[in-house]
Amino acid sequence: MTTATRRDRTPPMLPGGLPLLGHALDLRRDPVGLLLGGHARFGEVFSLRLPGTRVTAFIGPRAQAAVFGATEDRLSAREVYRFTVPIFGKGVVYDASPEVMDEQMGLLFPALRDDRLRAYARVMQEEAEAYVAAWGDEGEVDLLAALNELTVFIASRCLVGAEFRARLSRDLAHLFHDLERGINLVAMVNPYLPLPAFRRRDRARARMAELITRIIAERRAGGRDGEDFLHVLMAARYADGRALSDDEIVGLLISTIFAGQHTSTVMGAWTGILLLEHERWLPAVLDELASEVGDGEITLEALRRLAALERCVKEAERMHPPLVMLMRRIVRDFEYDGWVLPAGGLAMVSPAAAHRLPQVFANPDRYDPDRFGPPRQEDRRTKHGLIGFGGGHHRCIGATFAQQQIKVIWSVILRRFELSLARTGHRPDYATFVVGPRRPCLVRYRRRRAGVTFAAPALVGTPP
Ligand code: HEM
């Protein structure tokens, strides 16, 4: 192909943007508006400019399928996520070859089987009950801050185990925060610069690794098991029979905690905020909780019967997916639908924009959890329509765990408390890598009286 024809087949470039920064500021201010504007003007595939690189957006199920279906030697996730190496560690996940990373992901699957999910359901309930027990009879909490703490406790126990959780004081919970603060735009360019945020990140990782390594040694010495990811990884073997090294176990645990904790916080917070903002959907959730779960143990089977709550979780995933853009490095020229994307740039799928396409989701800006119930089932009509957990080869391995956790947390909170939002109109805060609601997200609560049924109506007062 001549250069001239190749250039002709390069996807159209979104106009506007600033000389050096390109569309970076627009993308940070309102990515959904920017991308839907591009889609309306150019269709499924178009490019925008970020400092030093061209990003091509693929918007719509067919285009998204092309990105999710591409092999690592064409569109590489690894090349994009290398900034996670100082957090996840050497020799694991994006620092391993694609084949080894696949094998490592496979080693995690036994930790997500039904018998394990059953055990996690008990732990999740225990942690959630203990957490809200400290709330007293009435008051106000910041939902995002509260769920962040609670998911740290749950992740610590389900992934690393009871011993880790027991040592996890509130102070130690700041380690998670320091790790997360190590991810920012600078880290995506060079995660090894001598910056205070990166030094704190490295200290937090070293401390976490030290704790986990000690627990591994104690378990080996005491011949102890656990119903957690750590146990699964200690027993795991690569195809050639080799056990994971302690460093690999630590790395995989930190990676999964990291991938799942803040994302679950955000989806959990939006589930509650949207439900409380649209109170007409609450009675169905409460009635179902009363009939399927009652006041007792929240079993895996009961959780699976909570269809109304599940639809609310999915609607939160659709309206406010925590990962707004998923990127891939174009390793070799990539062709789609007559377009040619030159190697070196980035390809992008945006769950947040994709979920607002009226061709896929009717009235996409309207909160309507019933879109996921029969007979509509809008998520099942189109492959790669609902993509809050990604798609294809790199689809999230923890989706079931995350959804289960959110259902347990809301089951516990809703059956113990009457709730109302301190204000409505919550908007996403696009300034962070995992996009959550802008703080504060204050919720008022009042404990239900013992023995009083928790079926609807549930709201106290009307938000101002
Ligand atoms: C609501 C919570 C969660 C959301 C929204 C979420 C979202 C995602 C998304 C969008 C991807 C694909 C990234 C890409 O294609 O570039 C992904 C991958 C991944 N997620 Fe999650 N995730 C969540 C919870 C979890 C949990 C709880 C775990 C672990 C227990 C987990 C582990 C992973 C791992 C290991 C990958 C990489 C898979 C691969 O590349 O093969 N995630 N997640």
Coordinates of C-alpha atoms and ligand atoms in Angstrom, one line a residue:
M1 CA 0.0 0.0 0.0
T2 CA 1.3 3.5 -0.8
T3 CA 1.6 6.0 2.0
A4 CA -0.9 8.2 0.2
T5 CA -3.7 5.5 0.2
R6 CA -2.8 4.5 3.7
R7 CA -3.2 8.1 4.9
D8 CA -6.6 8.2 3.1
R9 CA -7.8 5.3 5.1
T10 CA -6.7 6.7 8.5
P11 CA -9.8 7.3 10.6
P12 CA -11.2 10.9 10.8
M13 CA -9.8 13.2 13.4
L14 CA -12.1 15.0 15.8
P15 CA -11.7 18.7 15.3
G16 CA -10.9 21.1 18.2
G17 CA -8.4 20.5 21.0
L18 CA -5.4 22.5 22.1
P19 CA -2.0 22.7 20.3
L20 CA 0.0 20.5 22.7
L21 CA -2.6 18.9 24.9
G22 CA -4.9 17.9 22.0
H23 CA -8.3 16.7 23.4
A24 CA -6.8 15.8 26.8
L25 CA -8.8 18.5 28.7
D26 CA -12.0 17.8 26.9
L27 CA -11.6 14.1 27.6
R28 CA -11.0 14.8 31.3
R29 CA -13.9 17.2 31.6
D30 CA -16.6 15.3 29.8
P31 CA -15.4 12.1 28.1
V32 CA -18.9 10.8 27.4
G33 CA -20.0 14.0 25.7
L34 CA -16.8 14.2 23.7
L35 CA -17.0 10.6 22.5
L36 CA -20.7 10.6 21.7
G37 CA -20.2 13.9 19.8
G38 CA -17.5 12.1 17.7
H39 CA -19.8 9.1 17.2
A40 CA -22.7 11.3 16.0
R41 CA -20.4 13.0 13.5
F42 CA -18.2 10.2 12.3
G43 CA -19.7 6.9 13.3
E44 CA -18.1 4.0 15.0
V45 CA -14.4 4.9 14.5
F46 CA -12.7 8.2 14.8
S47 CA -9.5 9.6 16.3
L48 CA -8.6 12.2 18.9
R49 CA -5.3 13.7 20.0
L50 CA -3.6 13.2 23.4
P51 CA -0.1 14.6 24.1
G52 CA 2.3 12.7 21.9
T53 CA -0.2 10.2 20.7
R54 CA -3.2 9.5 18.6
V55 CA -6.1 7.6 20.1
T56 CA -8.7 6.0 18.0
A57 CA -12.1 5.4 19.6
F58 CA -14.2 2.3 18.7
I59 CA -17.8 3.1 19.8
G60 CA -20.6 0.6 19.2
P61 CA -20.9 -3.2 19.7
R62 CA -19.4 -4.3 16.4
A63 CA -16.4 -2.0 16.7
Q64 CA -15.9 -2.9 20.4
A65 CA -16.0 -6.6 19.4
A66 CA -13.1 -5.9 17.0
V67 CA -11.0 -4.5 19.8
F68 CA -11.9 -7.1 22.3
G69 CA -11.2 -9.8 19.8
A70 CA -7.8 -8.6 18.7
T71 CA -4.8 -10.6 19.7
E72 CA -2.1 -9.2 22.0
D73 CA 0.4 -9.0 19.2
R74 CA -1.9 -6.5 17.4
L75 CA -3.6 -4.5 20.2
S76 CA -1.7 -4.9 23.4
A77 CA -3.2 -4.4 26.9
R78 CA 0.2 -5.1 28.4
E79 CA 1.9 -2.2 26.7
V80 CA -0.7 0.2 28.1
Y81 CA -0.9 -1.2 31.6
R82 CA 2.9 -1.4 32.2
F83 CA 2.5 1.6 34.7
T84 CA 1.1 -1.0 37.1
V85 CA 4.3 -2.9 37.3
P86 CA 5.6 -1.0 40.4
I87 CA 2.4 -1.9 42.1
F88 CA 1.6 -5.4 40.9
G89 CA 5.3 -6.5 41.0
K90 CA 7.9 -8.1 38.7
G91 CA 7.1 -11.3 36.9
V92 CA 3.4 -11.1 37.3
V93 CA 0.4 -10.0 35.1
Y94 CA 1.6 -7.2 32.8
D95 CA 5.2 -7.8 33.6
A96 CA 5.0 -11.5 32.5
S97 CA 4.8 -12.7 28.9
P98 CA 1.2 -12.9 27.6
E99 CA 1.3 -16.7 27.8
V100 CA 2.5 -16.6 31.5
M101 CA -0.1 -13.9 32.3
D102 CA -2.8 -16.1 30.9
E103 CA -1.6 -19.0 33.0
Q104 CA -1.5 -16.8 36.1
M105 CA -5.1 -15.6 35.4
G106 CA -6.1 -19.3 35.1
L107 CA -4.6 -20.1 38.4
L108 CA -7.0 -17.6 40.0
F109 CA -10.2 -19.3 38.6
P110 CA -10.4 -22.0 41.4
A111 CA -10.7 -19.0 43.9
L112 CA -13.9 -18.0 42.1
R113 CA -15.7 -21.3 42.1
D114 CA -19.1 -21.7 43.8
D115 CA -17.8 -23.3 47.0
R116 CA -15.5 -20.3 47.4
L117 CA -18.2 -17.8 46.5
R118 CA -20.4 -19.4 49.2
A119 CA -17.6 -18.9 51.8
Y120 CA -17.1 -15.3 50.6
A121 CA -20.8 -14.6 51.0
R122 CA -20.5 -15.4 54.7
V123 CA -17.4 -13.2 55.1
M124 CA -19.0 -10.3 53.2
Q125 CA -22.1 -10.4 55.4
E126 CA -20.0 -10.6 58.6
E127 CA -17.9 -7.7 57.5
A128 CA -20.8 -5.6 56.4
E129 CA -22.8 -6.3 59.6
A130 CA -19.9 -5.5 61.8
Y131 CA -19.2 -2.3 59.8
V132 CA -22.7 -0.9 60.1
A133 CA -23.1 -2.0 63.7
A134 CA -20.7 0.9 64.5
W135 CA -23.0 3.5 62.8
G136 CA -25.3 3.9 65.8
D137 CA -29.0 4.5 65.4
E138 CA -29.0 7.5 63.1
G139 CA -26.5 9.8 61.4
E140 CA -24.9 10.7 58.1
V141 CA -22.1 8.9 56.2
D142 CA -20.1 9.6 53.1
L143 CA -21.1 6.6 51.0
L144 CA -17.9 6.5 49.0
A145 CA -15.7 6.7 52.0
A146 CA -17.7 4.1 53.9
L147 CA -17.8 1.6 51.0
N148 CA -14.1 2.1 50.4
E149 CA -13.3 1.0 53.9
L150 CA -15.7 -1.8 53.9
T151 CA -14.4 -3.2 50.5
V152 CA -10.9 -3.0 51.8
F153 CA -11.9 -5.2 54.8
I154 CA -13.8 -7.6 52.6
A155 CA -11.0 -7.9 50.0
S156 CA -8.4 -8.3 52.7
R157 CA -10.2 -11.3 54.2
C158 CA -11.5 -13.0 51.0
L159 CA -8.2 -12.6 49.2
V160 CA -5.4 -12.7 51.7
G161 CA -7.2 -14.2 54.6
A162 CA -8.4 -13.8 58.2
E163 CA -4.8 -13.3 59.5
F164 CA -4.2 -10.3 57.2
R165 CA -7.6 -8.8 58.0
A166 CA -6.9 -9.2 61.8
R167 CA -3.8 -7.1 61.3
L168 CA -5.5 -4.6 59.1
S169 CA -6.1 -1.6 61.3
R170 CA -7.6 1.6 59.8
D171 CA -4.0 2.9 59.5
L172 CA -3.0 0.0 57.4
A173 CA -6.0 0.7 55.2
H174 CA -4.1 3.8 54.1
L175 CA -1.7 1.5 52.4
F176 CA -4.4 0.8 49.8
H177 CA -4.9 4.5 49.4
D178 CA -1.1 5.2 48.9
L179 CA -0.9 2.4 46.3
E180 CA -3.9 3.8 44.4
R181 CA -2.4 7.4 44.5
G182 CA 0.5 5.9 42.6
I183 CA -1.7 5.8 39.5
N184 CA -2.0 9.0 37.7
L185 CA -1.2 10.6 34.3
V186 CA 2.5 10.9 35.1
A187 CA 2.7 7.2 36.0
M188 CA 1.3 6.3 32.6
V189 CA 4.3 8.1 31.1
N190 CA 7.0 7.1 33.6
P191 CA 6.0 5.3 36.8
Y192 CA 9.6 5.4 38.1
L193 CA 10.2 9.2 38.5
P194 CA 11.4 10.3 42.0
L195 CA 8.1 11.8 43.0
P196 CA 6.6 11.8 46.6
A197 CA 3.5 10.0 45.4
F198 CA 5.6 7.2 43.8
R199 CA 7.8 6.9 46.9
R200 CA 4.7 6.5 49.1
R201 CA 3.4 3.9 46.6
D202 CA 6.6 1.9 46.8
R203 CA 6.6 2.1 50.6
A204 CA 3.0 0.9 50.8
R205 CA 3.7 -2.0 48.4
A206 CA 6.8 -3.0 50.4
R207 CA 4.8 -3.0 53.6
M208 CA 2.0 -5.0 52.1
A209 CA 4.4 -7.5 50.6
E210 CA 6.1 -7.9 53.9
L211 CA 2.8 -8.7 55.7
I212 CA 1.6 -11.2 53.1
T213 CA 5.0 -12.9 52.9
R214 CA 4.9 -13.4 56.7
I215 CA 1.5 -14.9 56.5
I216 CA 2.6 -17.3 53.8
A217 CA 5.5 -18.4 56.0
E218 CA 3.2 -18.8 59.0
R219 CA 0.7 -20.9 57.0
R220 CA 3.5 -23.1 55.7
A221 CA 5.0 -23.6 59.2
G222 CA 1.6 -24.2 60.8
G223 CA 0.2 -26.3 58.0
R224 CA -2.8 -24.0 58.0
D225 CA -5.4 -23.6 55.2
G226 CA -7.8 -20.7 54.5
E227 CA -10.9 -20.2 52.4
D228 CA -9.3 -17.4 50.4
F229 CA -7.4 -16.6 47.2
L230 CA -4.1 -17.0 49.1
H231 CA -4.9 -20.6 49.8
V232 CA -5.7 -21.2 46.2
L233 CA -2.4 -19.6 45.0
M234 CA -0.3 -21.5 47.5
A235 CA -1.7 -24.7 46.2
A236 CA -1.5 -23.7 42.5
R237 CA 0.9 -25.2 40.0
Y238 CA 1.9 -23.9 36.5
A239 CA 1.4 -26.4 33.6
D240 CA 5.1 -27.6 34.1
G241 CA 4.4 -28.5 37.7
R242 CA 6.2 -25.5 39.2
A243 CA 4.6 -23.8 42.3
L244 CA 4.3 -20.0 42.4
S245 CA 7.1 -18.2 44.2
D246 CA 6.2 -16.1 47.2
D247 CA 6.9 -13.0 45.2
E248 CA 4.5 -14.2 42.5
I249 CA 1.8 -15.0 45.1
V250 CA 2.2 -11.5 46.6
G251 CA 2.1 -9.9 43.2
L252 CA -1.1 -11.7 42.1
L253 CA -2.8 -10.9 45.4
I254 CA -1.9 -7.2 45.2
S255 CA -3.0 -7.2 41.5
T256 CA -6.4 -8.7 42.3
I257 CA -7.0 -6.5 45.3
F258 CA -6.1 -3.5 43.3
A259 CA -8.2 -4.5 40.2
G260 CA -11.2 -5.2 42.4
Q261 CA -11.3 -3.0 45.4
H262 CA -11.9 0.6 44.3
T263 CA -13.9 -0.5 41.2
S264 CA -16.3 -2.3 43.6
T265 CA -16.5 0.7 45.9
V266 CA -17.5 2.9 43.0
M267 CA -20.1 0.5 41.5
G268 CA -21.5 -0.1 45.0
A269 CA -21.8 3.6 45.7
W270 CA -23.5 4.3 42.4
T271 CA -25.9 1.4 43.0
G272 CA -27.0 3.1 46.2
I273 CA -27.0 6.6 45.0
L274 CA -29.1 5.9 41.9
L275 CA -31.5 3.7 43.8
L276 CA -32.1 6.5 46.4
E277 CA -32.3 9.1 43.7
H278 CA -35.1 7.1 42.0
E279 CA -37.1 5.9 44.9
R280 CA -39.8 4.3 42.9
W281 CA -37.5 1.3 42.3
L282 CA -36.8 0.8 46.0
P283 CA -40.0 -1.1 47.0
A284 CA -39.3 -4.0 44.6
V285 CA -35.8 -4.3 46.0
L286 CA -37.0 -4.2 49.7
D287 CA -39.9 -6.6 49.1
E288 CA -37.6 -9.1 47.4
L289 CA -35.1 -8.8 50.3
A290 CA -37.9 -9.4 52.8
S291 CA -39.1 -12.5 51.0
E292 CA -35.9 -14.0 49.8
V293 CA -33.4 -13.2 52.5
G294 CA -35.4 -12.1 55.6
D295 CA -33.3 -11.3 58.6
G296 CA -31.0 -14.3 58.5
E297 CA -28.0 -15.5 56.7
I298 CA -27.5 -14.2 53.2
T299 CA -26.7 -17.3 51.3
L300 CA -25.3 -17.6 47.7
E301 CA -28.6 -19.1 46.6
A302 CA -30.6 -16.3 48.2
L303 CA -28.3 -13.7 46.6
R304 CA -28.9 -15.2 43.2
R305 CA -32.7 -14.8 43.7
L306 CA -32.3 -11.1 44.3
A307 CA -33.2 -10.2 40.7
A308 CA -34.5 -6.6 41.4
L309 CA -31.3 -5.7 43.2
E310 CA -29.2 -7.3 40.5
R311 CA -30.9 -5.2 37.9
C312 CA -30.0 -2.1 39.9
V313 CA -26.4 -3.1 40.1
K314 CA -26.3 -3.6 36.3
E315 CA -28.0 -0.3 35.8
A316 CA -25.2 1.3 37.9
E317 CA -22.6 -0.5 35.8
R318 CA -24.3 0.8 32.7
M319 CA -24.8 4.4 33.7
H320 CA -21.5 4.9 35.5
P321 CA -18.9 2.2 34.7
P322 CA -15.9 2.7 37.0
L323 CA -13.5 2.2 34.1
V324 CA -14.5 4.8 31.6
M325 CA -12.0 4.1 28.9
L326 CA -10.1 0.8 28.1
M327 CA -6.9 1.4 26.0
R328 CA -4.8 -0.9 23.9
R329 CA -1.4 0.0 22.2
I330 CA -1.5 -0.7 18.5
V331 CA 1.5 -2.9 18.0
R332 CA 1.0 -3.6 14.3
D333 CA -1.1 -1.7 11.8
F334 CA -4.7 -2.6 12.6
E335 CA -7.5 -2.7 10.0
Y336 CA -11.1 -2.3 10.7
D337 CA -13.9 -1.8 8.3
G338 CA -11.6 -0.3 5.7
W339 CA -9.8 1.9 8.1
V340 CA -6.1 1.5 8.9
L341 CA -4.8 2.4 12.3
P342 CA -1.0 2.9 12.2
A343 CA 1.1 1.1 14.7
G344 CA 2.2 3.2 17.7
G345 CA -1.1 4.8 18.5
L346 CA -3.7 3.8 20.9
A347 CA -7.1 2.1 20.4
M348 CA -9.8 2.8 22.9
V349 CA -13.1 1.3 23.9
S350 CA -15.3 3.4 26.2
P351 CA -17.8 1.6 28.3
A352 CA -19.2 4.9 29.5
A353 CA -19.9 6.2 26.0
A354 CA -21.0 2.8 24.7
H355 CA -23.6 2.4 27.3
R356 CA -25.3 5.6 26.2
L357 CA -26.0 4.5 22.6
P358 CA -29.8 4.5 22.0
Q359 CA -29.4 1.7 19.4
V360 CA -28.2 -0.5 22.3
F361 CA -30.1 0.8 25.4
A362 CA -33.5 2.4 25.0
N363 CA -33.6 5.9 26.5
P364 CA -30.0 5.5 27.6
D365 CA -29.9 8.6 29.9
R366 CA -32.9 7.3 31.9
Y367 CA -32.4 5.2 35.0
D368 CA -34.4 2.1 34.3
P369 CA -33.2 -1.1 35.9
D370 CA -36.1 -3.1 34.3
R371 CA -34.3 -2.8 31.0
F372 CA -32.3 -5.9 32.2
G373 CA -35.4 -7.9 33.1
P374 CA -37.6 -10.0 30.9
P375 CA -38.9 -9.4 28.3
R376 CA -36.5 -6.6 27.4
Q377 CA -33.1 -7.9 28.5
E378 CA -31.3 -5.2 26.6
D379 CA -27.9 -6.5 27.7
R380 CA -28.5 -9.9 26.1
R381 CA -29.7 -8.6 22.8
T382 CA -26.3 -7.3 21.7
K383 CA -22.9 -9.0 22.3
H384 CA -20.5 -6.5 23.8
G385 CA -23.4 -4.1 24.5
L386 CA -22.9 -3.9 28.3
I387 CA -19.1 -3.8 28.9
G388 CA -18.5 -2.4 32.3
F389 CA -16.4 -5.5 33.0
G390 CA -14.7 -5.3 29.6
G391 CA -15.0 -8.1 27.0
G392 CA -13.1 -10.8 25.1
H393 CA -9.7 -12.1 26.3
H394 CA -9.2 -9.5 29.0
R395 CA -12.7 -9.5 30.4
C396 CA -12.7 -9.1 34.2
I397 CA -12.3 -12.3 36.0
G398 CA -13.7 -10.9 39.2
A399 CA -17.1 -9.7 37.9
T400 CA -19.2 -12.3 39.8
F401 CA -17.2 -11.6 43.0
A402 CA -17.8 -7.9 42.6
Q403 CA -21.5 -8.2 41.9
Q404 CA -22.0 -10.5 44.8
Q405 CA -20.1 -8.2 47.1
I406 CA -22.3 -5.2 46.1
K407 CA -25.5 -7.3 46.6
V408 CA -24.4 -8.4 50.0
I409 CA -23.5 -4.9 51.1
W410 CA -26.8 -3.4 50.0
S411 CA -28.8 -6.3 51.4
V412 CA -27.2 -5.6 54.8
I413 CA -27.6 -1.9 54.7
L414 CA -31.1 -1.8 53.3
R415 CA -32.5 -4.3 55.8
R416 CA -31.0 -2.5 58.8
F417 CA -31.6 1.2 57.8
E418 CA -34.0 3.6 56.3
L419 CA -31.9 5.9 54.0
S420 CA -32.1 9.2 52.2
L421 CA -29.6 11.2 50.2
A422 CA -28.4 14.5 51.6
R423 CA -28.7 15.9 48.0
T424 CA -29.4 14.6 44.5
G425 CA -27.8 15.2 41.2
H426 CA -24.6 13.3 41.8
R427 CA -22.1 13.4 38.9
P428 CA -19.0 11.4 38.0
D429 CA -15.6 12.7 39.0
Y430 CA -13.5 12.1 35.8
A431 CA -10.3 13.3 37.5
T432 CA -9.4 9.9 38.7
F433 CA -8.4 6.6 37.0
V434 CA -11.3 4.7 38.5
V435 CA -14.2 7.1 38.1
G436 CA -16.6 7.4 41.0
P437 CA -19.2 9.9 42.1
R438 CA -17.9 13.3 43.0
R439 CA -17.7 13.7 46.8
P440 CA -19.3 14.3 49.2
C441 CA -21.9 11.6 48.7
L442 CA -23.7 12.0 52.0
V443 CA -26.4 9.6 53.0
R444 CA -28.6 10.0 56.1
Y445 CA -29.6 6.8 57.9
R446 CA -31.9 5.8 60.6
R447 CA -31.8 2.3 62.1
R448 CA -35.0 0.3 61.7
R449 CA -36.6 -0.8 64.9
A450 CA -36.0 -4.5 65.8
G451 CA -38.8 -6.7 64.6
V452 CA -40.2 -4.1 62.2
T453 CA -40.6 -5.4 58.7
F454 CA -38.2 -3.7 56.3
A455 CA -40.5 -3.7 53.3
A456 CA -41.3 -0.4 51.6
P457 CA -41.8 2.5 52.2
A458 CA -38.3 3.1 53.3
L459 CA -37.2 6.7 52.6
V460 CA -37.1 9.2 55.4
G461 CA -37.9 12.7 54.2
T462 CA -37.3 13.9 50.7
P463 CA -33.9 15.1 49.6
P464 CA -33.8 18.9 49.4
Ligands
HEM1 C1 -17.1 -3.5 40.1 C2 -15.9 -4.0 40.1 C3 -15.0 -4.2 38.9 C4 -15.1 -3.6 37.7 C5 -16.0 -2.5 37.2 C6 -14.0 -4.3 36.9 C7 -13.7 -3.9 35.6 C8 -12.8 -4.6 34.8 C9 -12.5 -4.3 33.4 C10 -13.3 -3.3 32.6 C11 -11.5 -5.1 33.0 C12 -10.9 -5.2 31.6 C13 -9.8 -4.1 31.5 C14 -9.4 -4.0 30.0 O1 -9.9 -4.7 29.1 O2 -8.5 -3.2 29.8 C15 -11.1 -5.9 34.2 C16 -10.1 -6.8 34.2 C17 -9.7 -7.5 35.3 N1 -10.3 -7.5 36.5 FE1 -11.9 -6.4 37.0 N2 -13.4 -5.2 37.6 C18 -14.0 -5.2 38.9 C19 -13.7 -6.1 39.9 C20 -12.7 -7.0 39.9 C21 -12.5 -7.9 41.0 C22 -13.3 -8.0 42.3 C23 -11.4 -8.7 40.6 C24 -10.6 -9.8 41.4 C25 -11.1 -10.4 42.4 C26 -11.0 -8.2 39.3 C27 -9.9 -8.7 38.6 C28 -9.6 -8.3 37.3 C29 -8.4 -8.9 36.6 C30 -7.4 -9.8 37.2 C31 -8.5 -8.3 35.3 C32 -7.5 -8.5 34.2 C33 -8.0 -9.7 33.3 C34 -7.1 -9.9 32.1 O3 -6.5 -8.9 31.6 O4 -7.1 -11.0 31.6 N3 -11.8 -7.2 38.9 N4 -11.9 -5.5 35.2

